Short mmCIF file of C-alpha atoms in Angstrom, two decimals:
data_model
loop_
_atom_site.label_atom_id
_atom_site.label_comp_id
_atom_site.label_asym_id
_atom_site.label_seq_id
_atom_site.Cartn_x
_atom_site.Cartn_y
_atom_site.Cartn_z
CA MET A 1 -27.15 -18.83 10.93
CA ASP A 2 -29.81 -18.28 9.57
CA THR A 3 -28.96 -16.62 6.15
CA LYS A 4 -32.67 -15.12 6.05
CA GLY A 5 -31.10 -12.37 9.06
CA ILE A 6 -28.44 -12.00 6.94
CA ARG A 7 -29.51 -10.62 3.77
CA LEU A 8 -31.59 -8.11 6.56
CA PHE A 9 -27.86 -7.24 7.79
CA VAL A 10 -26.65 -6.83 5.21
CA LEU A 11 -29.50 -5.07 3.84
CA ALA A 12 -30.06 -2.39 6.86
CA ALA A 13 -26.50 -2.03 6.34
CA ASP A 14 -26.21 -0.35 3.09
CA MET A 15 -29.27 2.00 3.63
CA LEU A 16 -28.48 2.28 6.90
CA ASN A 17 -32.14 1.67 8.12
CA ILE A 18 -33.17 -1.47 10.27
CA SER A 19 -37.12 -0.67 8.86
CA SER A 20 -36.88 0.22 6.19
CA ALA A 21 -34.77 -3.13 5.24
CA GLY A 22 -37.17 -5.03 6.94
CA ARG A 23 -39.70 -3.41 4.76
CA LYS A 24 -38.01 -4.43 1.73
CA LEU A 25 -37.91 -7.89 3.11
CA GLY A 26 -41.90 -7.28 3.92
CA LEU A 27 -40.62 -7.46 7.57
CA ALA A 28 -42.46 -5.51 9.88
CA PRO A 29 -39.79 -3.77 12.51
CA SER A 30 -40.20 -5.02 15.42
CA VAL A 31 -39.93 -8.77 13.16
CA ALA A 32 -36.72 -7.18 11.84
CA SER A 33 -35.24 -6.41 15.13
CA ALA A 34 -35.82 -9.61 16.84
CA ARG A 35 -33.58 -11.09 13.63
CA LEU A 36 -31.31 -9.16 13.91
CA SER A 37 -31.14 -9.49 17.58
CA LYS A 38 -30.66 -12.96 16.84
CA LEU A 39 -28.16 -12.96 14.71
CA GLU A 40 -26.75 -11.42 17.09
CA HIS A 41 -26.57 -13.14 19.47
CA GLN A 42 -25.62 -16.05 17.62
CA LEU A 43 -22.61 -14.00 16.26
CA GLY A 44 -21.89 -13.27 19.88
CA ALA A 45 -20.84 -9.32 18.95
CA ASP A 46 -23.39 -5.95 17.67
CA LEU A 47 -23.41 -5.79 14.18
CA PHE A 48 -25.63 -2.34 14.37
CA HIS A 49 -25.13 0.44 17.35
CA ARG A 50 -28.30 1.72 17.52
CA SER A 51 -29.57 4.98 19.08
CA THR A 52 -33.07 6.77 19.07
CA ARG A 53 -31.81 8.90 16.15
CA ARG A 54 -29.49 6.80 14.39
CA VAL A 55 -28.34 3.38 13.09
CA ALA A 56 -24.52 2.65 12.69
CA LEU A 57 -22.31 -0.80 12.24
CA SER A 58 -20.02 -0.96 14.63
CA ILE A 59 -16.85 -2.58 14.36
CA GLU A 60 -17.02 -5.64 14.84
CA GLY A 61 -20.20 -4.77 11.96
CA GLU A 62 -18.09 -3.49 9.67
CA GLU A 63 -15.77 -7.17 9.48
CA PHE A 64 -18.94 -9.43 8.93
CA LEU A 65 -19.80 -7.40 6.44
CA PRO A 66 -17.68 -8.48 3.20
CA PHE A 67 -18.11 -11.68 4.54
CA ALA A 68 -22.12 -12.00 5.51
CA ARG A 69 -21.61 -10.68 1.70
CA GLU A 70 -20.21 -13.82 -0.07
CA ILE A 71 -21.96 -15.95 2.65
CA LEU A 72 -25.57 -14.65 0.97
CA ALA A 73 -23.33 -14.80 -2.71
CA GLN A 74 -22.28 -18.19 -2.34
CA GLU A 75 -26.18 -18.98 -1.35
CA ASP A 76 -28.00 -17.46 -4.55
CA ALA A 77 -25.39 -19.16 -6.76
CA ALA A 78 -25.95 -22.36 -5.20
CA LEU A 79 -29.85 -22.44 -5.94
CA ALA A 80 -29.45 -21.46 -9.47
CA ALA A 81 -27.10 -24.02 -9.82
CA LEU A 82 -30.62 -26.59 -8.29
CA GLY A 83 -32.55 -24.52 -10.68
CA LYS A 84 -34.01 -22.93 -7.58
CA GLY A 85 -32.42 -18.65 -7.69
CA SER A 86 -34.13 -16.86 -9.40
CA SER A 87 -33.55 -16.69 -13.10
CA ASN A 88 -34.10 -12.34 -12.81
CA VAL A 89 -30.28 -11.25 -12.11
CA SER A 90 -30.61 -8.74 -9.28
CA GLY A 91 -29.10 -6.88 -6.44
CA THR A 92 -25.87 -4.64 -6.05
CA LEU A 93 -23.23 -5.07 -7.69
CA ARG A 94 -20.36 -2.51 -6.05
CA PHE A 95 -17.36 -3.07 -8.48
CA ALA A 96 -14.01 -0.52 -7.33
CA ALA A 97 -11.88 1.22 -10.02
CA SER A 98 -9.37 3.15 -12.04
CA SER A 99 -11.69 7.08 -11.20
CA THR A 100 -10.07 7.43 -14.94
CA PHE A 101 -10.87 4.60 -16.79
CA VAL A 102 -14.89 4.56 -16.06
CA GLN A 103 -14.90 8.70 -15.97
CA ARG A 104 -13.45 7.75 -19.71
CA PHE A 105 -15.26 4.38 -21.04
CA VAL A 106 -17.83 3.20 -18.40
CA ALA A 107 -20.10 6.09 -16.31
CA PRO A 108 -21.40 7.63 -20.27
CA ILE A 109 -22.21 3.47 -20.34
CA LEU A 110 -23.83 3.06 -17.67
CA PRO A 111 -27.44 4.14 -19.12
CA LYS A 112 -27.12 1.04 -21.70
CA PHE A 113 -26.47 -2.03 -18.91
CA LEU A 114 -29.22 -0.83 -16.60
CA GLU A 115 -30.95 -0.10 -19.23
CA ARG A 116 -30.84 -3.96 -19.82
CA TYR A 117 -30.79 -4.71 -15.96
CA PRO A 118 -33.51 -2.62 -13.92
CA ASP A 119 -32.45 -5.09 -11.18
CA VAL A 120 -29.52 -4.74 -10.90
CA ASN A 121 -27.85 -1.54 -9.22
CA VAL A 122 -23.70 -0.26 -9.80
CA GLU A 123 -21.65 1.27 -6.40
CA LEU A 124 -18.69 2.18 -7.67
CA LYS A 125 -15.29 3.26 -5.74
CA LEU A 126 -14.19 5.36 -7.39
CA SER A 127 -9.79 5.27 -6.66
CA ASP A 128 -6.20 5.34 -9.20
CA THR A 129 -5.02 3.53 -6.13
CA GLN A 130 -5.22 0.19 -5.98
CA VAL A 131 -7.51 -0.64 -2.79
CA ASN A 132 -8.11 -4.71 -1.28
CA LEU A 133 -11.24 -6.37 -2.54
CA ILE A 134 -11.90 -9.12 -0.33
CA GLU A 135 -11.65 -6.90 3.43
CA GLY A 136 -13.27 -4.30 0.83
CA GLY A 137 -16.29 -6.10 0.08
CA PHE A 138 -16.46 -5.07 -3.24
CA ASP A 139 -17.74 -8.07 -5.95
CA LEU A 140 -15.48 -6.88 -9.03
CA ALA A 141 -12.16 -4.42 -9.23
CA LEU A 142 -10.27 -3.52 -12.38
CA ARG A 143 -6.71 -3.96 -12.42
CA ASN A 144 -3.75 -3.10 -15.30
CA TYR A 145 -1.81 -5.36 -14.66
CA ALA A 146 -1.35 -9.28 -14.21
CA VAL A 147 -3.08 -10.57 -11.34
CA GLU A 148 -0.32 -12.22 -9.46
CA ASP A 149 -2.53 -12.35 -6.36
CA SER A 150 -4.02 -16.44 -5.82
CA SER A 151 -6.53 -15.19 -3.51
CA LEU A 152 -7.90 -12.78 -7.03
CA ILE A 153 -9.26 -14.50 -10.20
CA GLY A 154 -8.93 -12.33 -13.77
CA ARG A 155 -10.36 -11.62 -16.64
CA LYS A 156 -8.19 -10.18 -19.45
CA LEU A 157 -9.78 -7.12 -21.30
CA ALA A 158 -7.26 -5.50 -22.58
CA ASP A 159 -3.41 -5.00 -23.50
CA ASP A 160 -2.41 -1.82 -21.74
CA LYS A 161 -0.17 -0.01 -24.20
CA ARG A 162 1.98 2.53 -22.39
CA ILE A 163 3.41 6.00 -24.11
CA LEU A 164 5.90 8.51 -23.69
CA CYS A 165 3.68 11.95 -24.33
CA ALA A 166 3.65 16.03 -23.76
CA SER A 167 2.14 19.56 -24.93
CA PRO A 168 2.84 20.77 -27.85
CA ASN A 169 3.92 23.76 -26.57
CA TYR A 170 6.58 22.09 -24.39
CA LEU A 171 8.22 20.53 -26.47
CA LYS A 172 8.53 23.43 -28.23
CA LYS A 173 9.80 26.18 -25.32
CA TYR A 174 11.52 23.12 -23.87
CA GLY A 175 13.05 21.13 -27.08
CA VAL A 176 12.05 17.55 -28.06
CA PRO A 177 14.35 15.27 -27.20
CA LYS A 178 15.96 12.59 -29.57
CA THR A 179 16.82 9.33 -26.86
CA PRO A 180 16.59 8.33 -23.66
CA GLU A 181 18.89 10.06 -22.25
CA ASP A 182 17.97 12.85 -23.02
CA LEU A 183 14.85 12.83 -20.74
CA VAL A 184 17.31 13.30 -17.88
CA ARG A 185 17.21 17.11 -19.04
CA HIS A 186 13.00 17.18 -19.49
CA GLN A 187 10.35 18.18 -16.07
CA LEU A 188 8.73 15.34 -15.93
CA LEU A 189 5.42 14.43 -14.44
CA VAL A 190 5.49 10.56 -13.05
CA PHE A 191 2.26 8.21 -11.41
CA MET A 192 3.01 7.92 -7.45
CA ASN A 193 4.36 4.74 -6.73
CA SER A 194 5.30 3.75 -10.08
CA LYS A 195 7.97 1.77 -10.57
CA PRO A 196 10.67 3.05 -13.32
CA ARG A 197 10.07 0.99 -16.81
CA ARG A 198 12.25 -0.26 -19.03
CA LEU A 199 12.98 2.28 -23.01
CA ILE A 200 13.66 -0.39 -25.80
CA SER A 201 14.31 0.17 -28.98
CA GLU A 202 14.67 -2.36 -32.12
CA THR A 203 18.88 -1.35 -31.87
CA ASP A 204 18.85 -0.59 -27.97
CA LYS A 205 17.00 -3.76 -25.38
CA GLN A 206 18.22 -1.27 -23.43
CA ALA A 207 17.86 2.02 -23.96
CA GLY A 208 17.05 3.57 -20.61
CA SER A 209 13.90 4.08 -18.92
CA PHE A 210 11.30 6.03 -17.01
CA PRO A 211 11.90 7.58 -14.73
CA PRO A 212 15.40 7.56 -15.82
CA PRO A 213 17.55 8.23 -12.84
CA ASN A 214 18.18 11.54 -11.52
CA GLY A 215 15.78 12.98 -13.52
CA LYS A 216 13.46 15.40 -12.87
CA SER A 217 9.94 14.32 -11.04
CA ARG A 218 8.28 18.10 -11.44
CA VAL A 219 4.98 16.33 -10.66
CA ILE A 220 4.00 13.43 -8.74
CA CYS A 221 0.69 12.89 -8.86
CA ASP A 222 -1.68 9.56 -7.76
CA ASP A 223 -4.47 10.76 -10.50
CA GLY A 224 -4.42 9.62 -14.33
CA ALA A 225 -6.78 12.89 -15.42
CA SER A 226 -5.10 15.00 -13.63
CA MET A 227 -1.85 13.51 -14.82
CA ARG A 228 -3.32 13.73 -18.62
CA ILE A 229 -4.67 17.71 -18.23
CA ALA A 230 -1.15 18.69 -16.80
CA ALA A 231 1.06 17.75 -19.46
CA LYS A 232 -1.98 19.04 -22.14
CA ALA A 233 -0.96 21.90 -20.49
CA GLY A 234 2.40 22.21 -20.58
CA VAL A 235 4.02 20.66 -17.09
CA GLY A 236 6.36 18.36 -18.45
CA ILE A 237 6.71 14.94 -20.43
CA CYS A 238 4.89 11.78 -18.50
CA MET A 239 3.89 8.41 -19.56
CA SER A 240 0.64 7.05 -19.83
CA SER A 241 -1.95 4.80 -20.86
CA LEU A 242 -3.26 4.61 -24.37
CA TRP A 243 -6.73 4.51 -23.34
CA ASN A 244 -6.13 7.34 -21.26
CA ILE A 245 -5.20 9.64 -24.03
CA HIS A 246 -5.52 8.55 -27.24
CA SER A 247 -7.82 11.51 -27.62
CA GLU A 248 -5.81 13.58 -27.22
CA ILE A 249 -3.86 12.41 -29.21
CA GLU A 250 -5.55 12.77 -32.18
CA GLU A 251 -5.96 15.45 -32.25
CA GLY A 252 -2.47 17.04 -31.62
CA THR A 253 -3.11 18.49 -28.01
CA LEU A 254 -0.56 15.62 -26.49
CA ILE A 255 2.17 14.58 -28.78
CA ARG A 256 4.06 10.99 -28.86
CA VAL A 257 7.97 11.29 -27.59
CA LEU A 258 10.92 8.96 -28.46
CA PRO A 259 8.18 7.65 -30.48
CA ASP A 260 10.91 5.00 -31.83
CA TYR A 261 11.33 3.98 -28.86
CA ARG A 262 8.42 1.57 -26.26
CA ILE A 263 7.90 0.74 -22.74
CA ASP A 264 9.70 -2.62 -22.61
CA ASP A 265 6.41 -4.31 -19.98
CA GLN A 266 3.49 -7.20 -19.97
CA ALA A 267 0.72 -4.48 -18.66
CA ALA A 268 -2.69 -4.91 -19.75
CA ILE A 269 -6.42 -4.20 -18.17
CA TRP A 270 -8.04 -6.66 -15.67
CA LEU A 271 -11.27 -7.34 -14.08
CA VAL A 272 -10.54 -9.24 -11.19
CA TYR A 273 -13.03 -10.71 -8.51
CA PRO A 274 -11.71 -13.48 -5.00
CA LYS A 275 -11.59 -16.33 -5.84
CA SER A 276 -13.68 -17.51 -2.42
CA ASN A 277 -16.40 -15.49 -5.05
CA VAL A 278 -18.68 -16.95 -6.79
CA LEU A 279 -19.31 -16.19 -10.07
CA THR A 280 -22.88 -14.60 -9.28
CA SER A 281 -24.39 -13.98 -12.36
CA LYS A 282 -24.91 -9.43 -11.69
CA VAL A 283 -21.01 -10.04 -12.18
CA ARG A 284 -21.68 -12.25 -15.12
CA VAL A 285 -23.55 -10.51 -16.57
CA PHE A 286 -21.65 -6.34 -15.65
CA ILE A 287 -18.17 -8.71 -16.71
CA ASP A 288 -19.71 -9.85 -20.26
CA PHE A 289 -20.96 -5.47 -21.28
CA LEU A 290 -17.89 -4.40 -20.37
CA VAL A 291 -16.19 -7.46 -22.84
CA GLU A 292 -18.47 -6.35 -25.08
CA GLU A 293 -18.99 -2.60 -25.15
CA ILE A 294 -15.59 -1.20 -24.56
CA GLU A 295 -13.53 -1.15 -28.56
CA GLU A 296 -9.82 -2.44 -27.42
CA GLY A 297 -8.92 -0.17 -30.38
CA VAL A 298 -7.92 2.52 -27.96
CA PHE A 299 -6.01 -0.11 -25.86
CA SER A 300 -3.51 -0.94 -28.68
CA GLU A 301 -3.92 0.49 -31.83
CA ALA A 302 -0.48 2.22 -33.70
CA LEU A 303 0.59 5.04 -33.14
#
């Protein structure tokens, strides 16, 4: 397949306009249309639904798009290895990450990254629910646990220390738990689909878990920012990553619960990308930028 046609297809899929994509590559509309038709003939499938008013990806086009992005990434990396690629870092970086993490750490530093790399655009997929990188065609993703998927490669950004916390008003109203067993008498905020985490201390290796068996999970949600806000409002006790609530802990609007116990897991913040993809320059510089700019202290400092 002609990679020039594939590059045109990816650009047209991003813009949903074949003529505009062609002009961006220096092609007349008729030439761009002919080149895409040739690619579709080679693939034996229509990649777009075309009408006089709009262009939309077909089902086959949606399925082919992540593979097309990978083909272009492989070509760019191969040319770079031979010293024939562009020395300028460019392209659209597709990054999937926790909306809570991006709001706290990535969005505030994006202007600095974009100024440093003016030819790189960033497309953010924000969700605290895990997405499939390969099927979604993402270049990079942020995960808050050890990488177990054999199709992914990861770089550890920082440890992900987690603690139990609640608002001063809630603790004043319902009391302060002294042991993990006391948690069953409290209102709990629980992250959706999360597994119970063991709570241990220096003297008790099997102290309990969060959420505890028979605990009252009054609120279940899949968004860390909403959980933080609800905890501050006095809904109940939650388990949260330190990076999500460190400002509130310092301000005193959230207070650590059961400080003599720790969460027994090895959670960490990872930046991951598909093993089948080469590490393109746009991905490499973005990873290096995040490691450089995000201070690890907010993830693991003692409280």
